[in-house]
CSV table of C-alpha atoms and ligand atoms in Angstrom, one decimal:
chain,number,residue,atom,x,y,z
A,1,MET,CA,2.2,0.1,-5.5
A,2,ASN,CA,2.3,3.3,-3.4
A,3,LEU,CA,3.7,6.4,-4.9
A,4,HIS,CA,5.5,9.0,-2.8
A,5,GLU,CA,3.9,12.4,-2.6
A,6,TYR,CA,6.4,14.0,-5.0
A,7,GLN,CA,5.8,11.3,-7.6
A,8,ALA,CA,2.0,11.6,-7.2
A,9,ARG,CA,2.3,15.4,-7.5
A,10,ALA,CA,4.2,15.0,-10.8
A,11,LEU,CA,1.3,13.0,-12.3
A,12,LEU,CA,-1.3,15.5,-11.1
A,13,LYS,CA,0.8,18.4,-12.3
A,14,ALA,CA,1.1,16.8,-15.7
A,15,ALA,CA,-2.7,16.7,-15.9
A,16,GLY,CA,-2.9,20.4,-15.0
A,17,VAL,CA,-3.9,20.3,-11.3
A,18,PRO,CA,-2.7,23.6,-9.8
A,19,MET,CA,0.1,23.0,-7.3
A,20,PHE,CA,3.4,24.6,-6.4
A,21,ASP,CA,6.6,23.3,-7.9
A,22,GLY,CA,8.9,21.8,-5.4
A,23,ASP,CA,11.9,19.4,-5.3
A,24,VAL,CA,13.1,16.5,-3.3
A,25,ALA,CA,16.2,16.5,-1.0
A,26,ALA,CA,18.0,13.6,0.7
A,27,THR,CA,20.2,15.9,2.8
A,28,PRO,CA,19.7,19.1,4.8
A,29,THR,CA,22.2,20.9,2.5
A,30,GLU,CA,20.1,20.0,-0.5
A,31,ALA,CA,16.9,21.1,1.3
A,32,GLU,CA,18.6,24.4,2.1
A,33,ALA,CA,19.6,24.9,-1.6
A,34,ILE,CA,16.0,24.2,-2.8
A,35,ALA,CA,14.6,26.6,-0.2
A,36,ARG,CA,17.0,29.3,-1.4
A,37,ARG,CA,16.1,28.8,-5.0
A,38,LEU,CA,12.3,28.9,-4.2
A,39,GLY,CA,12.6,31.9,-1.9
A,40,GLY,CA,10.1,32.8,0.9
A,41,THR,CA,8.5,30.4,3.4
A,42,VAL,CA,8.6,26.7,2.4
A,43,VAL,CA,7.2,23.4,3.7
A,44,ILE,CA,9.5,20.5,4.4
A,45,LYS,CA,7.6,17.2,4.0
A,46,ALA,CA,8.7,13.7,4.9
A,47,GLN,CA,8.4,11.3,1.8
A,48,VAL,CA,7.2,8.0,3.3
A,49,HIS,CA,4.3,5.7,2.3
A,50,ALA,CA,2.1,6.8,5.3
A,51,GLY,CA,-0.6,9.3,5.9
A,52,GLY,CA,-0.8,11.5,9.0
A,53,ARG,CA,2.7,12.8,8.5
A,54,GLY,CA,1.6,16.2,9.7
A,55,LYS,CA,0.5,14.9,13.1
A,56,ALA,CA,3.7,12.8,13.4
A,57,GLY,CA,5.9,15.9,12.9
A,58,GLY,CA,6.8,15.1,9.3
A,59,VAL,CA,5.5,18.3,7.8
A,60,LYS,CA,7.1,21.6,9.0
A,61,LEU,CA,7.2,25.2,7.8
A,62,ALA,CA,10.5,26.9,7.3
A,63,ARG,CA,10.8,30.7,6.9
A,64,ASN,CA,14.3,30.8,5.3
A,65,PRO,CA,17.0,28.4,3.9
A,66,ALA,CA,18.7,28.0,7.3
A,67,GLU,CA,15.4,26.9,8.9
A,68,ALA,CA,14.8,24.6,5.9
A,69,ALA,CA,18.1,22.9,6.6
A,70,GLU,CA,17.3,22.6,10.3
A,71,GLU,CA,13.8,21.2,9.8
A,72,ALA,CA,15.1,18.8,7.1
A,73,SER,CA,17.8,17.5,9.5
A,74,GLN,CA,15.0,16.8,12.0
A,75,ILE,CA,12.8,15.0,9.6
A,76,LEU,CA,15.3,13.0,7.6
A,77,GLY,CA,16.0,9.7,9.4
A,78,MET,CA,12.9,10.0,11.5
A,79,GLN,CA,10.4,7.1,11.8
A,80,ILE,CA,6.8,7.5,10.8
A,81,LYS,CA,4.5,4.5,11.4
A,82,GLY,CA,7.6,2.3,11.4
A,83,LEU,CA,9.0,3.7,8.1
A,84,THR,CA,12.3,5.6,7.9
A,85,VAL,CA,12.3,9.0,6.1
A,86,HIS,CA,15.0,9.0,3.4
A,87,LYS,CA,13.8,12.0,1.4
A,88,VAL,CA,12.0,15.3,2.0
A,89,LEU,CA,9.9,17.4,-0.4
A,90,VAL,CA,10.6,21.1,-0.2
A,91,VAL,CA,7.7,23.3,-1.7
A,92,PRO,CA,6.6,26.9,-1.3
A,93,ALA,CA,4.2,27.3,1.5
A,94,ALA,CA,0.6,28.2,0.7
A,95,ASP,CA,-1.6,30.5,2.8
A,96,ILE,CA,-4.7,28.5,3.7
A,97,ALA,CA,-8.2,29.7,4.0
A,98,THR,CA,-10.1,26.4,3.8
A,99,GLU,CA,-9.0,22.7,3.6
A,100,SER,CA,-11.1,20.1,1.8
A,101,TYR,CA,-10.7,16.4,0.9
A,102,VAL,CA,-11.1,15.1,-2.7
A,103,GLY,CA,-10.5,11.4,-3.3
A,104,LEU,CA,-11.2,8.7,-5.9
A,105,ILE,CA,-11.1,5.0,-5.0
A,106,MET,CA,-11.9,1.8,-6.9
A,107,ASP,CA,-15.0,0.5,-5.2
A,108,ARG,CA,-15.7,-3.2,-5.3
A,109,GLU,CA,-19.3,-3.0,-4.3
A,110,THR,CA,-20.4,-0.7,-7.2
A,111,GLN,CA,-17.5,-1.9,-9.4
A,112,ARG,CA,-16.8,1.7,-10.2
A,113,PRO,CA,-14.4,4.5,-9.4
A,114,VAL,CA,-16.1,6.4,-6.6
A,115,PHE,CA,-15.5,10.0,-5.8
A,116,MET,CA,-15.4,10.9,-2.1
A,117,VAL,CA,-15.5,14.6,-1.4
A,118,SER,CA,-15.7,16.5,1.9
A,119,ALA,CA,-15.4,20.0,3.2
A,120,ALA,CA,-13.9,18.5,6.4
A,121,GLY,CA,-10.5,18.1,4.8
A,122,GLY,CA,-6.9,18.3,6.2
A,123,VAL,CA,-7.6,15.6,8.8
A,124,ASP,CA,-7.6,11.9,8.3
A,125,ILE,CA,-10.6,11.0,6.1
A,126,GLU,CA,-10.9,7.6,8.0
A,127,GLU,CA,-11.7,9.7,11.1
A,128,VAL,CA,-14.3,11.8,9.3
A,129,ALA,CA,-15.8,8.6,7.9
A,130,ALA,CA,-16.0,7.0,11.3
A,131,ARG,CA,-17.3,10.0,13.3
A,132,THR,CA,-19.3,12.2,10.8
A,133,PRO,CA,-19.9,10.1,7.7
A,134,GLU,CA,-22.6,12.6,6.6
A,135,LYS,CA,-19.8,15.1,5.9
A,136,ILE,CA,-18.6,12.9,3.0
A,137,THR,CA,-20.3,13.0,-0.4
A,138,ARG,CA,-19.9,9.9,-2.6
A,139,LEU,CA,-20.4,9.6,-6.3
A,140,PRO,CA,-19.8,6.5,-8.3
A,141,VAL,CA,-18.7,7.2,-11.9
A,142,ASP,CA,-19.7,5.0,-14.8
A,143,PRO,CA,-16.3,4.1,-16.3
A,144,VAL,CA,-17.7,3.8,-19.8
A,145,ILE,CA,-19.1,7.3,-19.8
A,146,GLY,CA,-16.5,8.9,-17.6
A,147,LEU,CA,-17.0,11.9,-15.3
A,148,LEU,CA,-19.7,14.2,-16.8
A,149,PRO,CA,-19.2,18.0,-16.4
A,150,HIS,CA,-22.4,18.3,-14.3
A,151,GLN,CA,-21.2,15.6,-11.9
A,152,ALA,CA,-17.9,17.5,-11.4
A,153,LEU,CA,-19.8,20.7,-10.7
A,154,THR,CA,-22.2,18.9,-8.3
A,155,LEU,CA,-19.2,17.6,-6.3
A,156,ALA,CA,-17.6,21.0,-6.3
A,157,PHE,CA,-20.7,22.7,-5.1
A,158,THR,CA,-20.6,20.4,-2.0
A,159,LEU,CA,-17.3,22.1,-1.1
A,160,TYR,CA,-17.7,25.8,-2.1
A,161,ARG,CA,-20.4,28.5,-2.6
A,162,ASP,CA,-18.2,30.9,-4.5
A,163,TYR,CA,-18.7,30.1,-8.2
A,164,ALA,CA,-15.0,30.8,-9.0
A,165,HIS,CA,-14.0,28.2,-6.5
A,166,VAL,CA,-16.6,25.8,-7.7
A,167,LYS,CA,-15.4,26.1,-11.3
A,168,ALA,CA,-11.8,25.7,-10.3
A,169,ALA,CA,-12.6,22.6,-8.1
A,170,ALA,CA,-14.7,21.0,-10.8
A,171,LYS,CA,-11.8,21.2,-13.2
A,172,ILE,CA,-9.6,19.6,-10.6
A,173,MET,CA,-12.1,16.8,-10.2
A,174,GLU,CA,-11.9,16.1,-13.9
A,175,GLN,CA,-8.1,16.2,-13.9
A,176,LEU,CA,-8.0,13.9,-10.9
A,177,TYR,CA,-10.3,11.5,-12.7
A,178,THR,CA,-8.1,11.5,-15.7
A,179,VAL,CA,-5.0,10.8,-13.6
A,180,PHE,CA,-6.9,8.0,-11.8
A,181,THR,CA,-8.1,6.1,-14.9
A,182,GLY,CA,-5.1,7.0,-17.1
A,183,ASN,CA,-2.6,5.4,-14.7
A,184,GLY,CA,-4.6,2.4,-13.5
A,185,ALA,CA,-4.8,3.8,-9.9
A,186,SER,CA,-6.8,2.1,-7.2
A,187,LEU,CA,-6.7,5.3,-5.1
A,188,ALA,CA,-5.9,9.0,-5.9
A,189,GLU,CA,-6.5,11.7,-3.3
A,190,ILE,CA,-5.8,15.3,-2.7
A,191,ASN,CA,-6.0,16.1,1.0
A,192,PRO,CA,-6.0,19.0,1.6
A,193,LEU,CA,-7.4,20.7,-1.5
A,194,VAL,CA,-7.1,24.3,-0.2
A,195,THR,CA,-8.5,27.7,-1.0
A,196,THR,CA,-6.1,30.6,-0.4
A,197,PRO,CA,-7.0,34.1,0.9
A,198,ASP,CA,-6.4,35.5,-2.6
A,199,GLY,CA,-9.0,33.1,-4.0
A,200,ARG,CA,-7.1,30.3,-5.6
A,201,VAL,CA,-7.8,26.6,-5.3
A,202,LEU,CA,-4.6,24.5,-4.9
A,203,ALA,CA,-3.7,20.9,-4.1
A,204,LEU,CA,-1.3,20.8,-1.2
A,205,ASP,CA,-0.9,17.0,-0.8
A,206,ALA,CA,-1.2,14.0,-3.2
A,207,LYS,CA,-1.6,10.3,-2.6
A,208,ILE,CA,-1.8,7.8,-5.4
A,209,VAL,CA,-1.8,4.0,-5.3
A,210,ILE,CA,-1.2,2.2,-8.6
A,211,ASP,CA,-2.8,-1.2,-9.1
A,212,ASP,CA,0.2,-3.7,-9.4
A,213,ASN,CA,-1.5,-5.3,-12.4
A,214,GLU,CA,-0.9,-2.0,-14.4
A,215,LEU,CA,2.9,-2.2,-14.0
A,216,ASP,CA,3.7,-4.8,-16.7
A,217,ARG,CA,2.3,-2.6,-19.4
A,218,ARG,CA,3.5,0.7,-17.9
A,219,PRO,CA,7.3,0.6,-17.4
A,220,ASP,CA,7.1,4.4,-16.9
A,221,LEU,CA,5.1,3.8,-13.7
A,222,ALA,CA,7.0,0.6,-12.7
A,223,VAL,CA,10.2,2.6,-12.4
A,224,LEU,CA,8.6,4.8,-9.7
A,225,ARG,CA,8.7,1.9,-7.2
A,226,ASP,CA,10.9,2.7,-4.2
A,227,GLU,CA,12.0,-0.5,-2.6
A,228,SER,CA,13.8,1.2,0.2
A,229,ALA,CA,10.4,2.5,1.4
A,230,GLU,CA,8.7,-0.9,1.3
A,231,GLU,CA,8.4,-3.8,3.8
A,232,PRO,CA,11.6,-5.8,3.2
A,233,SER,CA,9.9,-9.2,3.3
A,234,GLU,CA,7.4,-8.1,0.6
A,235,VAL,CA,10.3,-6.9,-1.6
A,236,ALA,CA,12.1,-10.2,-1.3
A,237,ALA,CA,8.8,-12.1,-2.1
A,238,ARG,CA,8.1,-10.0,-5.2
A,239,ARG,CA,11.7,-10.8,-6.4
A,240,ALA,CA,11.0,-14.5,-5.9
A,241,ASN,CA,7.7,-14.2,-7.8
A,242,LEU,CA,5.7,-15.0,-4.7
A,243,THR,CA,2.5,-13.2,-3.7
A,244,PHE,CA,3.1,-12.3,-0.1
A,245,ILE,CA,1.5,-10.0,2.5
A,246,LYS,CA,3.0,-9.7,5.9
A,247,LEU,CA,0.5,-9.9,8.8
A,248,ASP,CA,0.8,-9.7,12.6
A,249,GLY,CA,0.2,-13.3,13.7
A,250,ASN,CA,2.6,-16.2,14.5
A,251,VAL,CA,1.4,-19.0,12.2
A,252,GLY,CA,3.4,-18.8,8.9
A,253,CYS,CA,1.4,-20.0,5.9
A,254,VAL,CA,2.8,-21.4,2.6
A,255,VAL,CA,-0.1,-22.2,0.3
A,256,ASN,CA,-0.6,-22.6,-3.4
A,257,GLY,CA,-3.4,-20.5,-4.9
A,258,ALA,CA,-4.8,-17.3,-3.6
A,259,GLY,CA,-8.2,-18.8,-2.8
A,260,LEU,CA,-6.8,-21.7,-0.8
A,261,ALA,CA,-4.4,-19.2,1.0
A,262,MET,CA,-7.5,-17.2,2.1
A,263,ALA,CA,-9.3,-20.3,3.2
A,264,THR,CA,-6.3,-21.4,5.1
A,265,MET,CA,-6.0,-18.1,6.9
A,266,ASP,CA,-9.7,-18.3,7.7
A,267,LEU,CA,-9.2,-21.8,9.2
A,268,VAL,CA,-6.2,-20.7,11.2
A,269,LYS,CA,-8.4,-18.0,12.7
A,270,TYR,CA,-11.3,-20.4,13.2
A,271,TYR,CA,-9.1,-22.7,15.3
A,272,GLY,CA,-7.9,-19.7,17.4
A,273,GLY,CA,-4.6,-18.9,15.7
A,274,GLU,CA,-3.4,-15.8,13.9
A,275,PRO,CA,-1.8,-16.0,10.5
A,276,ALA,CA,1.7,-14.3,10.1
A,277,ASN,CA,1.2,-13.8,6.4
A,278,PHE,CA,-0.7,-14.4,3.3
A,279,LEU,CA,1.5,-16.3,0.8
A,280,ASP,CA,0.6,-17.8,-2.6
A,281,ILE,CA,3.5,-19.7,-4.1
A,282,GLY,CA,1.6,-19.8,-7.4
A,283,GLY,CA,0.1,-22.4,-9.6
A,284,SER,CA,3.3,-24.0,-10.9
A,285,SER,CA,5.8,-24.4,-8.1
A,286,ASN,CA,9.5,-25.3,-8.1
A,287,PRO,CA,11.7,-26.2,-5.2
A,288,GLU,CA,13.4,-22.7,-5.4
A,289,LYS,CA,10.1,-21.0,-4.7
A,290,VAL,CA,9.5,-23.0,-1.6
A,291,ILE,CA,13.1,-22.3,-0.3
A,292,ALA,CA,12.5,-18.5,-0.9
A,293,ALA,CA,9.2,-18.7,0.9
A,294,LEU,CA,10.6,-20.4,3.9
A,295,LYS,CA,13.5,-17.9,4.1
A,296,ILE,CA,11.1,-15.0,4.0
A,297,ILE,CA,8.7,-16.5,6.6
A,298,THR,CA,11.4,-17.6,9.1
A,299,ALA,CA,13.0,-14.1,8.9
A,300,ASP,CA,10.0,-12.9,10.9
A,301,SER,CA,10.8,-13.6,14.6
A,302,HIS,CA,7.1,-13.6,15.4
A,303,VAL,CA,6.6,-16.8,13.5
A,304,LYS,CA,6.3,-19.8,15.9
A,305,ALA,CA,5.1,-22.5,13.5
A,306,ILE,CA,4.7,-23.0,9.8
A,307,LEU,CA,1.9,-24.6,7.9
A,308,PHE,CA,2.2,-25.9,4.3
A,309,ASN,CA,-1.1,-26.3,2.7
A,310,ILE,CA,-0.7,-27.6,-0.9
A,311,PHE,CA,-3.4,-28.8,-3.2
A,312,GLY,CA,-1.6,-30.4,-6.1
A,313,GLY,CA,-3.2,-29.6,-9.4
A,314,ILE,CA,-0.8,-28.0,-11.7
A,315,THR,CA,1.5,-27.6,-8.7
A,316,ARG,CA,3.3,-30.9,-8.2
A,317,THR,CA,3.4,-31.8,-4.5
A,318,ASP,CA,6.7,-33.6,-5.0
A,319,ASP,CA,8.3,-30.3,-6.1
A,320,VAL,CA,7.0,-28.7,-2.9
A,321,ALA,CA,8.3,-31.7,-0.8
A,322,ASN,CA,11.7,-31.4,-2.5
A,323,GLY,CA,11.8,-27.6,-1.7
A,324,ILE,CA,11.0,-28.3,2.0
A,325,VAL,CA,13.7,-30.9,2.3
A,326,GLN,CA,16.3,-28.8,0.4
A,327,ALA,CA,15.4,-25.7,2.5
A,328,THR,CA,15.8,-27.5,5.8
A,329,LYS,CA,19.3,-28.7,4.6
A,330,GLN,CA,20.3,-25.2,3.5
A,331,PHE,CA,19.4,-23.4,6.7
A,332,LYS,CA,18.0,-24.0,10.1
A,333,VAL,CA,14.2,-23.4,10.0
A,334,GLY,CA,14.1,-23.2,13.8
A,335,VAL,CA,10.3,-23.6,14.2
A,336,PRO,CA,8.1,-26.7,13.7
A,337,ILE,CA,6.6,-27.3,10.2
A,338,VAL,CA,3.2,-28.9,9.6
A,339,ILE,CA,2.7,-30.2,6.1
A,340,ARG,CA,-0.6,-30.9,4.5
A,341,LEU,CA,-0.5,-32.0,0.9
A,342,THR,CA,-2.8,-33.8,-1.5
A,343,GLY,CA,-3.1,-34.2,-5.2
A,344,THR,CA,-0.6,-34.5,-8.0
A,345,ASN,CA,2.4,-36.8,-7.3
A,346,GLU,CA,1.2,-37.1,-3.6
A,347,ALA,CA,2.7,-40.6,-3.1
A,348,GLU,CA,6.1,-39.4,-4.3
A,349,ALA,CA,5.9,-36.3,-2.1
A,350,ILE,CA,5.2,-38.4,1.0
A,351,ARG,CA,8.1,-40.7,0.1
A,352,ILE,CA,10.5,-37.7,-0.2
A,353,LEU,CA,9.3,-36.2,3.1
A,354,ASN,CA,9.3,-39.5,5.0
A,355,GLY,CA,12.9,-40.1,3.7
A,356,ALA,CA,13.9,-36.8,5.4
A,357,GLY,CA,12.1,-37.8,8.6
A,358,MET,CA,9.1,-35.5,8.0
A,359,LYS,CA,5.4,-36.4,8.0
A,360,ALA,CA,2.7,-35.2,5.7
A,361,LEU,CA,-1.0,-34.9,6.5
A,362,SER,CA,-3.8,-35.0,4.0
A,363,ASP,CA,-6.6,-33.5,6.1
A,364,MET,CA,-6.7,-29.7,6.2
A,365,ASP,CA,-8.6,-29.3,9.5
A,366,GLU,CA,-6.2,-31.6,11.3
A,367,ALA,CA,-3.1,-29.8,9.9
A,368,VAL,CA,-4.4,-26.4,10.9
A,369,GLN,CA,-5.4,-27.5,14.4
A,370,GLN,CA,-1.9,-29.0,14.8
A,371,VAL,CA,0.0,-25.9,13.7
A,372,VAL,CA,-2.2,-23.6,15.8
A,373,GLU,CA,-1.5,-25.7,18.8
A,374,LEU,CA,2.3,-25.8,18.1
A,375,ALA,CA,2.3,-22.0,17.7
A,376,ARG,CA,0.4,-21.6,21.0
A,377,GLU,CA,2.8,-23.9,22.9
A,378,ALA,CA,5.8,-21.9,21.6
A,379,ALA,CA,4.4,-18.5,22.2
B,401,GDP,P1,-0.3,14.4,5.8
B,401,GDP,O1,-0.5,14.8,7.2
B,401,GDP,O2,0.6,13.2,5.7
B,401,GDP,O3,-1.6,14.2,5.1
B,401,GDP,O4,0.4,15.6,5.1
B,401,GDP,P2,-0.2,16.9,4.4
B,401,GDP,O5,0.6,17.3,3.2
B,401,GDP,O6,-1.6,16.8,4.1
B,401,GDP,O7,0.1,18.1,5.5
B,401,GDP,C1,-0.6,18.1,6.7
B,401,GDP,C2,-1.1,19.4,7.1
B,401,GDP,O8,0.0,20.4,7.1
B,401,GDP,C3,-2.1,20.0,6.1
B,401,GDP,O9,-3.4,19.6,6.3
B,401,GDP,C4,-1.9,21.5,6.3
B,401,GDP,O10,-2.7,21.9,7.4
B,401,GDP,C5,-0.4,21.6,6.7
B,401,GDP,N1,0.3,22.1,5.5
B,401,GDP,C6,0.7,21.4,4.4
B,401,GDP,N2,1.2,22.2,3.5
B,401,GDP,C7,1.0,23.4,3.9
B,401,GDP,C8,1.3,24.7,3.3
B,401,GDP,O11,1.8,24.9,2.2
B,401,GDP,N3,1.0,25.8,4.1
B,401,GDP,C9,0.4,25.7,5.3
B,401,GDP,N4,0.1,26.8,6.0
B,401,GDP,N5,0.2,24.5,5.9
B,401,GDP,C10,0.4,23.4,5.2
B,402,MN,MN1,-2.6,15.0,3.5
């Protein structure tokens, strides 16, 4: 789950990371009032789940409350990377001497949280990583021991020479690590971490992604979810208890089990197609889940054909067959469906499908080749 900058800031602030106090506004009038309360020059920042807001025109300086209202009216409602801005953050502007990058990610390779630190901050870290990877220092942290003081200092020394800066930055590394582990984050970054002309070290931006698996035991974090800022199909899928990720292709996939869903997507690609989504309808299925899945997939106008790939273990294939038949009665699917199913109650499933004039295949390769061909013909 992505947090907005203002939410991530609150977590960092609670851990002691030095940053200015700001507030969020949904209208230009609110932004103006916050700017008046703060006094001086402020920054107006689009609150969307996307990086590169600065480049996209979503981060603007305003010298007085009237300018704050003006900039807020420009930014509110604007689109950044396909996302609409509903809120802006208004914070006092900092004077910047240097901009660095400090981030923590959960790294699968080392199976540890890994610090990534660079004096080339402010810009996209992906760009730095691609062009000048030598400018990024990486440090895996043993989660059992935690971040040791000398490690925090070593990282800070890669950013600064001035010992006052180093000490301040090392403390921020420790605080960032605490926020990361204490909230089940998969990513936590400060970009830029700045020094000011008067010698302070401040966090000007914050990005945190919380592992979804953390949310069941942390209702205080779960409430931070902003569904208005998320992909609508993914919101609908979560409500229906489906694991769904929207992709750019035209072959809709309905599969049971994450591993089979991945294998199915691989096979779609292997036969020259492009999956429109990842979808795991789960171990135990019921007809309602299948109906919800079909609704979500057919809402995407790019989808030209749909593949069901069901391996019946705990999942009963007759449940899935019933879901398909009921769905096609409830609403017009509009694109061809290819069904491959095998396993639990297979004979019953085939009887149900045949009764509704549909066919079921048992061979996965054959089904995938068919659906890729149908999508290609329709495209
Ligand atoms: P992002 O582009 O989405 O990562 O948004 P950031 O919050 O990182 O802002 C982008 C850039 O705007 C920063 O790298 C800074 O150069 C600039 N910026 C942000 N806040 C301030 C501020 O308080 N003062 C000044 N002078 N520039 C700022
Ligand atoms: Mn940033």
